[in-house]
XYZ file of C-alpha atoms in Angstrom:
634
model
C -24.508 38.681 -231.761
C -23.602 36.743 -228.501
C -26.118 38.463 -226.039
C -28.519 38.168 -228.459
C -28.672 34.827 -228.731
C -28.011 34.512 -224.825
C -31.445 35.863 -224.731
C -33.216 34.055 -227.238
C -32.134 30.422 -225.865
C -33.066 31.899 -222.276
C -36.269 33.201 -222.938
C -37.087 29.590 -224.721
C -35.401 27.921 -221.670
C -37.625 29.515 -219.284
C -40.774 29.755 -221.693
C -40.666 25.964 -222.222
C -40.231 26.061 -218.253
C -43.409 27.670 -217.276
C -45.598 26.160 -220.071
C -44.729 22.568 -218.866
C -46.036 23.677 -215.223
C -49.203 25.818 -216.231
C -50.493 23.545 -219.137
C -51.813 20.450 -218.810
C -49.744 17.382 -220.174
C -52.109 17.164 -223.346
C -52.434 20.465 -224.473
C -48.402 21.079 -223.695
C -47.468 18.282 -226.072
C -49.840 19.821 -228.948
C -47.959 23.128 -228.291
C -44.662 21.391 -228.578
C -45.625 19.448 -231.626
C -46.615 22.854 -233.081
C -43.934 24.780 -232.334
C -41.205 21.984 -233.743
C -43.336 21.587 -236.840
C -43.489 25.542 -237.344
C -39.387 25.515 -236.979
C -38.967 23.177 -239.287
C -40.751 24.631 -242.231
C -39.599 28.294 -241.229
C -35.721 26.541 -240.895
C -36.182 24.855 -244.304
C -37.416 27.934 -246.280
C -34.520 30.285 -244.857
C -31.904 28.167 -244.722
C -32.897 26.643 -248.160
C -33.038 29.571 -249.646
C -29.853 31.288 -247.744
C -27.806 28.469 -248.598
C -28.518 28.907 -252.583
C -28.200 32.333 -252.846
C -24.633 32.155 -250.456
C -23.020 29.284 -252.711
C -24.995 29.122 -255.733
C -24.506 25.206 -255.511
C -27.295 23.098 -255.373
C -25.768 20.061 -253.982
C -23.930 21.851 -250.916
C -27.089 23.945 -250.807
C -28.901 20.459 -250.214
C -26.745 18.736 -247.695
C -26.426 21.799 -245.752
C -29.982 22.819 -245.206
C -30.785 20.053 -242.938
C -27.762 19.430 -241.170
C -28.620 23.424 -240.477
C -32.025 22.597 -239.312
C -30.897 20.032 -236.981
C -28.531 22.397 -235.317
C -31.182 24.546 -234.805
C -32.862 22.411 -232.024
C -29.257 22.573 -230.085
C -29.431 26.269 -229.790
C -26.829 26.253 -232.657
C -27.177 28.591 -236.012
C -25.696 29.428 -239.463
C -26.435 33.109 -239.486
C -23.115 34.362 -240.458
C -23.367 32.241 -243.464
C -27.079 33.193 -245.204
C -27.042 36.752 -243.140
C -26.448 38.610 -246.043
C -29.359 36.758 -248.656
C -32.459 38.073 -249.345
C -34.727 36.717 -246.524
C -32.498 38.239 -244.014
C -32.089 41.670 -245.634
C -35.071 43.095 -244.134
C -35.818 43.243 -239.882
C -38.860 41.705 -240.101
C -37.472 38.666 -242.024
C -34.291 38.463 -239.382
C -36.891 38.853 -236.239
C -38.801 35.529 -237.860
C -35.340 34.139 -237.979
C -34.507 34.361 -234.818
C -37.952 33.499 -233.822
C -37.869 30.527 -235.661
C -34.734 28.954 -233.644
C -36.419 30.106 -230.593
C -39.334 27.919 -231.149
C -36.915 25.025 -232.250
C -34.827 25.202 -229.134
C -38.287 25.540 -227.199
C -39.487 22.462 -228.593
C -36.706 20.408 -227.994
C -36.058 21.827 -224.472
C -39.741 21.274 -223.465
C -39.690 17.425 -224.584
C -36.378 17.241 -222.261
C -38.290 18.769 -219.500
C -41.675 16.669 -220.055
C -39.129 13.297 -220.508
C -37.353 13.721 -217.645
C -39.610 15.633 -215.278
C -42.427 12.858 -215.587
C -40.198 10.241 -215.026
C -38.469 11.689 -211.808
C -42.249 12.525 -210.435
C -43.209 9.212 -211.238
C -39.978 7.455 -209.387
C -40.574 10.458 -206.774
C -44.682 9.179 -206.338
C -43.776 5.390 -205.856
C -41.087 6.344 -203.279
C -43.494 8.374 -201.369
C -46.191 5.174 -201.926
C -43.831 3.302 -199.231
C -44.988 5.372 -196.678
C -48.593 4.438 -194.754
C -51.381 2.698 -195.638
C -51.229 1.751 -199.363
C -54.014 1.686 -201.721
C -53.316 -0.561 -205.312
C -56.484 0.241 -207.420
C -56.392 -2.138 -211.064
C -57.938 0.073 -213.395
C -57.541 3.706 -214.605
C -60.546 5.286 -215.710
C -62.196 8.576 -214.350
C -64.462 6.297 -211.735
C -61.190 4.870 -209.884
C -59.149 8.404 -210.286
C -62.129 10.300 -208.254
C -61.815 7.187 -206.069
C -57.821 7.305 -205.630
C -58.629 11.055 -204.499
C -60.713 9.999 -201.469
C -58.192 7.271 -200.886
C -55.344 9.897 -200.506
C -57.386 12.680 -198.517
C -57.666 10.087 -196.139
C -53.642 9.856 -196.128
C -53.530 6.289 -197.929
C -50.458 6.137 -200.269
C -52.267 5.592 -203.884
C -50.879 3.039 -206.614
C -52.811 2.403 -209.556
C -52.795 -0.867 -211.836
C -53.288 0.107 -215.441
C -55.524 -2.990 -216.748
C -55.155 -1.817 -220.538
C -52.290 0.216 -222.755
C -55.054 2.010 -224.086
C -55.739 3.082 -220.101
C -51.752 4.296 -219.842
C -52.001 7.258 -222.099
C -48.535 9.343 -220.894
C -51.069 12.967 -220.451
C -53.621 10.887 -217.639
C -50.148 9.335 -216.022
C -48.624 12.282 -215.745
C -52.263 13.917 -214.522
C -52.207 11.385 -211.639
C -48.518 11.844 -210.777
C -49.012 15.806 -210.305
C -51.926 14.779 -208.092
C -49.944 12.840 -205.933
C -50.491 9.098 -206.487
C -48.292 6.534 -208.769
C -48.847 4.266 -211.666
C -47.617 1.611 -212.877
C -48.244 1.063 -216.699
C -46.353 -2.288 -217.335
C -46.825 -6.337 -217.179
C -45.192 -6.873 -213.990
C -47.439 -4.891 -212.329
C -51.231 -5.933 -214.290
C -49.429 -9.661 -213.871
C -48.545 -8.952 -209.714
C -45.278 -10.261 -210.250
C -42.802 -10.358 -207.319
C -40.411 -8.146 -208.714
C -42.942 -5.043 -208.960
C -44.706 -6.085 -205.694
C -41.318 -6.145 -203.664
C -40.480 -2.363 -205.138
C -43.602 -1.419 -202.809
C -42.668 -2.411 -199.218
C -45.692 -4.340 -198.525
C -45.012 -6.022 -194.938
C -46.025 -4.242 -192.234
C -48.483 -2.310 -193.784
C -52.151 -1.996 -194.306
C -53.478 -2.827 -198.097
C -56.422 -2.347 -199.862
C -57.345 -3.511 -203.083
C -59.958 -2.055 -205.110
C -60.119 -3.965 -208.677
C -62.370 -1.538 -210.806
C -61.399 -2.744 -214.283
C -64.639 -2.552 -217.073
C -64.422 -6.356 -217.647
C -65.275 -8.364 -214.528
C -63.595 -11.176 -215.357
C -59.954 -9.608 -215.704
C -60.683 -8.415 -212.036
C -60.882 -11.471 -210.266
C -58.284 -12.615 -212.715
C -55.979 -9.749 -211.177
C -57.250 -10.803 -207.367
C -56.299 -14.757 -207.855
C -52.489 -13.386 -209.164
C -52.488 -11.180 -206.371
C -53.379 -13.640 -204.046
C -50.838 -15.518 -205.039
C -47.875 -13.198 -204.976
C -48.914 -12.073 -201.493
C -49.034 -15.244 -199.878
C -45.367 -16.107 -201.743
C -43.912 -12.680 -200.240
C -45.441 -13.425 -196.847
C -47.687 -11.035 -196.665
C -49.825 -11.189 -193.287
C -53.539 -12.038 -194.634
C -54.904 -9.891 -191.879
C -53.118 -6.585 -193.799
C -54.822 -7.125 -196.778
C -58.687 -6.512 -197.995
C -60.325 -6.256 -201.572
C -63.226 -4.960 -202.938
C -64.200 -5.731 -206.707
C -67.601 -6.751 -208.377
C -69.389 -9.818 -208.904
C -71.269 -12.548 -207.539
C -70.740 -12.403 -203.395
C -71.900 -16.238 -202.650
C -69.505 -17.373 -205.738
C -66.374 -14.997 -205.410
C -65.987 -14.140 -201.814
C -65.303 -17.887 -200.843
C -62.787 -18.024 -203.835
C -60.269 -15.052 -202.066
C -61.533 -15.252 -198.424
C -58.289 -16.324 -195.826
C -59.690 -19.055 -194.272
C -57.978 -22.782 -192.373
C -57.600 -24.272 -195.746
C -55.834 -21.534 -198.013
C -54.596 -17.937 -198.155
C -56.163 -14.628 -198.812
C -57.516 -11.331 -198.073
C -58.426 -11.099 -194.425
C -61.616 -9.074 -195.906
C -63.440 -9.606 -199.231
C -66.262 -7.155 -200.158
C -67.828 -8.458 -203.312
C -70.800 -6.387 -205.070
C -72.715 -6.346 -207.695
C -72.743 -2.536 -209.070
C -76.990 -2.804 -209.833
C -77.044 -3.821 -206.242
C -75.339 -0.612 -205.447
C -77.204 1.448 -207.638
C -80.391 -0.051 -205.830
C -79.372 0.959 -201.864
C -78.310 4.182 -203.611
C -81.903 4.593 -204.528
C -82.451 4.204 -200.924
C -80.619 6.259 -199.552
C -81.387 8.824 -201.514
C -85.130 8.675 -202.016
C -86.131 6.088 -198.981
C -89.776 5.231 -199.646
C -91.006 6.495 -195.766
C -89.349 10.188 -196.641
C -92.889 10.051 -199.484
C -95.964 8.710 -196.568
C -96.603 10.107 -193.226
C -97.135 8.522 -190.301
C -99.532 9.272 -187.051
C -98.513 9.459 -183.571
C -98.748 5.666 -183.439
C -96.194 4.785 -185.808
C -98.726 3.584 -188.190
C -98.551 4.698 -191.877
C -101.417 7.060 -192.860
C -100.706 5.631 -196.705
C -100.016 3.068 -199.000
C -96.780 2.955 -200.946
C -97.245 2.494 -204.494
C -94.245 2.664 -207.064
C -93.528 1.937 -210.795
C -89.882 0.219 -212.005
C -89.585 0.940 -215.735
C -86.625 -1.411 -217.158
C -86.258 -5.391 -215.705
C -82.925 -5.808 -216.282
C -80.272 -6.701 -213.770
C -80.963 -3.110 -212.680
C -84.528 -2.936 -212.076
C -84.889 -6.467 -210.474
C -82.359 -4.942 -207.847
C -84.451 -1.974 -207.454
C -87.395 -3.495 -207.344
C -86.290 -5.834 -204.389
C -85.071 -3.444 -202.575
C -88.171 -1.528 -203.044
C -90.073 -4.177 -201.524
C -87.643 -4.730 -198.736
C -87.650 -1.009 -197.576
C -91.676 -0.189 -198.677
C -93.982 -2.164 -195.747
C -95.036 -0.370 -193.021
C -97.299 -0.537 -190.418
C -100.891 0.516 -191.749
C -99.376 0.796 -195.541
C -100.026 -1.506 -198.292
C -96.942 -2.139 -201.012
C -97.653 -1.792 -204.936
C -95.652 -2.121 -207.407
C -96.126 -1.729 -211.592
C -92.979 -2.868 -213.656
C -93.205 -1.452 -216.977
C -90.369 -3.719 -220.207
C -90.910 -3.711 -223.430
C -89.217 -7.124 -222.907
C -90.701 -8.314 -219.543
C -92.150 -10.928 -221.046
C -88.807 -12.728 -221.094
C -86.176 -10.821 -218.465
C -87.360 -11.501 -215.182
C -87.398 -15.431 -215.417
C -84.369 -16.176 -212.625
C -85.922 -13.632 -209.959
C -89.477 -14.697 -210.261
C -88.173 -18.314 -209.891
C -86.127 -18.057 -207.547
C -87.474 -15.828 -205.112
C -92.072 -16.968 -206.223
C -92.329 -14.950 -202.480
C -92.478 -11.859 -204.300
C -95.449 -12.319 -206.530
C -97.256 -14.370 -203.956
C -96.832 -12.281 -200.863
C -96.578 -8.757 -202.372
C -99.231 -6.474 -204.711
C -96.755 -6.506 -207.869
C -97.707 -5.627 -212.014
C -95.654 -6.647 -214.947
C -96.643 -5.136 -217.941
C -94.996 -6.110 -221.485
C -94.752 -2.179 -222.195
C -92.310 0.542 -222.739
C -92.026 3.580 -220.991
C -92.475 5.702 -223.878
C -95.840 3.635 -224.945
C -99.688 5.380 -224.861
C -100.270 2.045 -222.080
C -96.851 3.220 -219.865
C -98.800 7.090 -219.773
C -102.431 6.187 -219.538
C -101.631 4.566 -216.505
C -99.306 6.720 -214.654
C -102.244 9.256 -215.395
C -104.784 6.732 -213.927
C -102.614 6.536 -210.671
C -101.541 10.131 -210.338
C -103.014 10.397 -206.834
C -101.194 7.157 -204.925
C -98.209 7.311 -207.177
C -94.955 7.894 -204.739
C -92.057 6.983 -206.535
C -91.110 6.091 -210.434
C -87.641 4.308 -210.899
C -86.605 4.348 -214.716
C -83.810 1.557 -215.032
C -83.720 1.429 -219.002
C -79.651 0.345 -218.930
C -79.429 2.595 -220.821
C -78.192 6.398 -219.244
C -79.547 8.217 -222.232
C -82.859 6.797 -222.405
C -82.978 6.432 -218.717
C -82.614 10.561 -219.276
C -84.817 10.668 -222.055
C -88.071 9.014 -219.752
C -87.336 11.607 -216.938
C -87.333 14.710 -218.791
C -90.679 13.484 -220.188
C -92.095 12.063 -217.552
C -91.680 15.039 -215.235
C -92.772 17.639 -218.119
C -95.956 15.272 -218.503
C -96.257 15.216 -214.286
C -95.921 19.242 -214.182
C -98.856 19.150 -216.986
C -101.034 17.415 -214.560
C -100.084 19.120 -211.494
C -98.770 16.028 -209.523
C -94.764 16.906 -209.156
C -94.854 15.435 -205.626
C -94.479 12.420 -207.266
C -90.343 11.520 -207.301
C -89.015 10.653 -210.687
C -85.299 9.139 -209.981
C -82.948 7.593 -212.722
C -81.027 4.464 -211.831
C -77.762 4.020 -214.060
C -74.656 2.945 -214.165
C -73.383 4.747 -211.765
C -75.900 5.462 -209.111
C -78.944 7.627 -208.592
C -79.893 11.198 -209.969
C -83.167 12.731 -209.147
C -84.619 16.508 -209.085
C -87.051 17.623 -207.060
C -89.078 19.343 -209.579
C -87.441 20.675 -213.168
C -85.248 23.298 -212.684
C -84.298 22.289 -208.814
C -81.021 20.710 -208.598
C -79.974 18.137 -209.910
C -79.334 15.423 -206.861
C -76.979 12.822 -207.494
C -75.331 9.724 -205.290
C -72.389 8.183 -206.982
C -71.901 4.271 -206.140
C -68.217 4.082 -207.033
C -67.320 5.845 -203.962
C -65.413 4.817 -200.742
C -69.023 4.685 -198.943
C -70.234 2.204 -201.034
C -67.152 0.170 -202.229
C -65.588 0.001 -199.109
C -66.984 -2.115 -196.338
C -65.265 -0.090 -193.356
C -67.593 3.183 -194.858
C -70.746 1.373 -197.258
C -71.434 -1.225 -194.303
C -70.557 0.750 -191.031
C -74.067 0.730 -189.592
C -74.404 -2.689 -190.207
C -71.538 -4.005 -188.491
C -72.287 -2.732 -185.682
C -75.481 -4.274 -185.868
C -74.269 -7.313 -186.776
C -71.842 -6.930 -183.252
C -74.874 -6.883 -181.091
C -75.936 -10.346 -182.092
C -72.696 -12.010 -180.853
C -71.834 -11.687 -177.040
C -68.401 -12.795 -177.529
C -65.298 -10.531 -176.667
C -64.044 -9.971 -180.432
C -63.592 -7.308 -182.380
C -66.968 -5.637 -184.739
C -64.581 -6.102 -187.481
C -63.899 -9.670 -186.587
C -66.995 -10.862 -186.282
C -68.009 -9.039 -189.672
C -65.306 -10.949 -191.312
C -66.356 -14.165 -189.989
C -69.955 -14.331 -190.822
C -71.509 -15.705 -194.147
C -72.913 -13.625 -197.077
C -76.639 -13.961 -195.890
C -75.476 -12.945 -192.764
C -74.414 -9.681 -193.750
C -76.979 -9.082 -196.430
C -79.573 -9.645 -193.467
C -77.832 -7.132 -191.494
C -77.473 -4.307 -194.737
C -80.893 -4.691 -195.071
C -81.914 -3.793 -191.393
C -79.309 -1.249 -190.572
C -80.864 0.382 -193.860
C -83.986 0.738 -192.557
C -83.550 2.579 -188.937
C -84.170 5.460 -190.445
C -88.012 4.211 -191.752
C -88.053 4.157 -187.215
C -87.261 7.579 -186.709
C -89.287 8.832 -189.772
C -92.278 6.701 -188.443
C -92.040 8.253 -184.745
C -91.806 11.344 -186.213
C -88.530 12.325 -183.936
C -84.477 13.094 -185.557
C -81.471 11.208 -185.357
C -80.294 14.077 -183.104
C -83.331 13.735 -181.024
C -82.613 10.421 -180.591
C -78.808 10.952 -179.637
C -79.627 13.707 -176.956
C -82.596 12.129 -175.301
C -83.304 8.509 -175.794
C -85.773 6.515 -177.011
C -88.963 7.734 -176.008
C -91.826 5.408 -177.364
C -95.171 5.143 -176.173
C -96.526 1.438 -176.176
C -98.364 1.610 -178.682
C -95.460 3.482 -181.041
C -92.884 0.755 -180.049
C -95.701 -2.254 -181.143
C -96.448 -0.877 -184.577
C -92.872 -0.251 -184.857
C -92.285 -3.647 -183.725
C -94.777 -5.064 -186.915
C -93.109 -2.063 -189.203
C -89.586 -4.171 -189.197
C -91.567 -7.785 -188.683
C -93.060 -6.798 -192.409
C -89.265 -5.688 -193.138
C -87.781 -8.981 -192.091
C -90.478 -11.160 -193.868
C -89.725 -8.711 -197.093
C -85.997 -9.584 -196.864
C -86.466 -13.450 -196.400
C -88.977 -13.358 -199.353
C -86.952 -11.738 -201.687
C -84.037 -13.889 -200.924
C -86.276 -16.803 -201.814
C -87.050 -17.977 -198.176
C -91.093 -19.299 -198.145
C -92.980 -20.420 -195.231
C -92.174 -23.420 -192.947
C -94.983 -26.395 -192.784
C -96.122 -26.802 -189.009
C -95.373 -30.177 -189.594
C -91.512 -28.936 -190.306
C -91.540 -26.886 -187.618
C -92.531 -29.414 -185.137
C -90.796 -31.963 -186.082
C -87.606 -29.708 -185.532
C -88.896 -28.567 -182.234
C -89.293 -31.916 -181.055
C -85.505 -32.554 -182.435
C -84.417 -29.778 -180.469
C -85.517 -30.722 -177.446
C -84.093 -34.329 -177.729
C -80.805 -33.330 -178.075
C -80.945 -31.171 -175.294
C -82.024 -33.893 -173.483
C -78.755 -35.868 -174.465
C -76.465 -32.872 -174.039
C -75.478 -32.587 -177.753
C -75.448 -29.908 -180.284
C -78.398 -29.294 -182.521
C -78.190 -30.127 -186.033
C -81.380 -28.341 -187.187
C -82.749 -25.047 -186.330
C -86.079 -24.805 -184.717
C -87.928 -22.359 -186.876
C -85.093 -21.539 -190.030
C -84.119 -24.218 -192.707
C -81.294 -22.084 -194.698
C -80.415 -25.063 -197.192
C -84.519 -25.412 -198.391
C -85.061 -21.496 -197.760
C -87.532 -22.045 -195.180
C -88.811 -20.146 -192.176
C -91.388 -20.518 -189.675
C -91.896 -16.879 -188.745
C -92.999 -15.654 -192.524
C -96.469 -15.074 -191.045
C -98.422 -12.090 -190.155
C -97.245 -10.389 -187.189
C -100.547 -11.488 -185.328
C -99.443 -14.954 -185.883
C -96.445 -14.560 -184.234
C -97.469 -15.037 -180.394
C -99.567 -18.306 -181.390
C -96.193 -19.740 -182.930
C -94.300 -18.843 -180.224
C -96.641 -20.818 -177.633
C -96.348 -23.950 -179.798
C -92.289 -23.411 -180.073
C -92.553 -22.880 -175.727
C -94.718 -26.060 -175.475
C -92.732 -28.276 -177.923
C -88.996 -27.210 -175.996
C -89.884 -25.603 -172.436
C -88.018 -22.506 -174.034
C -89.589 -18.753 -173.515
C -89.068 -17.546 -176.700
C -91.260 -14.985 -178.120
C -90.513 -13.579 -181.570
C -92.665 -10.155 -181.500
C -90.381 -9.432 -178.742
C -87.078 -9.842 -181.377
C -88.635 -7.491 -183.606
C -89.104 -4.952 -180.887
C -85.768 -5.227 -179.606
C -84.344 -4.397 -183.176
C -86.205 -1.239 -182.970
C -85.180 -0.898 -179.510
C -81.801 -0.902 -180.613
C -81.891 2.008 -182.506
C -80.106 4.508 -179.989
C -77.605 1.918 -179.087
C -76.926 1.356 -183.256
C -76.766 5.359 -183.461
C -74.742 6.495 -180.681
C -71.937 3.738 -182.149
C -72.194 5.153 -185.005
C -71.712 8.782 -184.062
C -68.794 7.708 -182.017
C -67.165 5.643 -185.783
C -68.410 8.527 -187.941
C -66.134 10.982 -185.113
C -62.871 8.523 -184.263
C -62.994 6.855 -188.281
C -64.035 4.020 -190.245
C -64.627 0.457 -188.860
C -60.859 -0.475 -188.783
C -59.319 -4.188 -188.932
C -58.039 -4.077 -185.392
C -54.900 -6.339 -186.526
C -53.859 -3.154 -188.597
C -53.560 -1.311 -185.949
């Protein structure tokens, strides 16, 4: 009997150990519940019948039965008392009796292993998180977990902060621990209390924070609490950076360190719809859908359709305007939305130059309407791209699928149909081909070191100071950062227009003819104008321009700093260079006549084109050596 008990208990213990290692926590929990339930029910049957037959006393049977069932979970049994009863008179009954005891011991053993093992593993993960760079991720979701895995591959310690109790499911936490990441679920972590932060040993570590809770306000509140706690703990601001959704011009100044306030060393604020729009340009750039001649001029126009005109549709249109301008080409866009009459108030009022300078048509119609399909049918020969941005991923998919079938039936599958959703973009080159996805909740979009690598390098080229690229970038205002991003994102268009590859430029240089250089310079000017119109700029009048130029000349004569820029008024968002390429020489001449300088605005655009090889070379070096690092953290 002792040998049998030993065998059964050892089997249960080993089974519990193996299943807890092999099965997912959620499935293991269900299996434990099933084993416990079966053991309790079976134990009640065997012991109630057994004690009733063995003692013949109801009261004793009622008292002893639950006690005996509880003993099953400790690996004990009352077989000697009931072994001669009817249920145990056969071999089948005896086998069933021992199986129930094994299930009881398995369930309790498994529960103990799960509890102790999870707690030990959790403690171990927090202990290991004390080493190396630290990544804090506020909010637990499939997207944030995927980002955490990326950071883990970069050798950073990753600690999650659960923003809500329902997001702190034990199986999720255990899964994070199993993958090598730690998780904190208490109020102390959510509130960034010092006693929690001290456990992370923050001093002398690079701290990167991603605030990714579903509620944008909660992300900001967390960032503000964390900032205050880091200040109280004496953590150097230059050791920290944070990335969170919101309006950059509003939030960045609240969190960024400065001479007036403690803050994070670098604050990256983004709007998810803007990231989706940038993902569209990276995945399906306008220059991939038109051809260019040997002189660098476009041979055809770029025409597109935007479906839906909420915040994401507006951001997509802005990116298409900024990246769809080429010398020799005309830009056209049609916007279809059943709410077009009420949606575009802000963008059209704040950026009036969009409608004034570009061929953009708004139509109050659903993308499932006859009016929409008639429009598509009438423009099959000129359309290049259709961006579906309804704000509902299921609706995006429905519209896109039907639209692709419609295009196939019209033999117009060369038109790109791309879905722009909450998590990024997806498209198929044709029906049946693999779905290409570009997700935005990744380091490539959320980390400034990755997302803005080209912009950081480009921005540094404008500043001759000995500061590092990163230091120059951190000191930039929001508009300058957006301008550098727009310029760097467009650089692949120059390669396409010149009909050369990145590899060729890196190995052989930028061998352009004078005609190519001039046409690419004009393309750069068109892009620059589109960016400024999108940002709400308009043309500075001649009178204001000449007044600024005279003021500048007077300041030079007196040897004092000039409070105004000659061609730009950022406060009123006006710029004198928002004129056709052909008029830039005349503008340069007028400025030179008034100031005595040697300004050449066309050459400035050409210089941006000439910077392509340097940018590509620096970018290749950064990709080879790692991210654009904050020098204070190296």
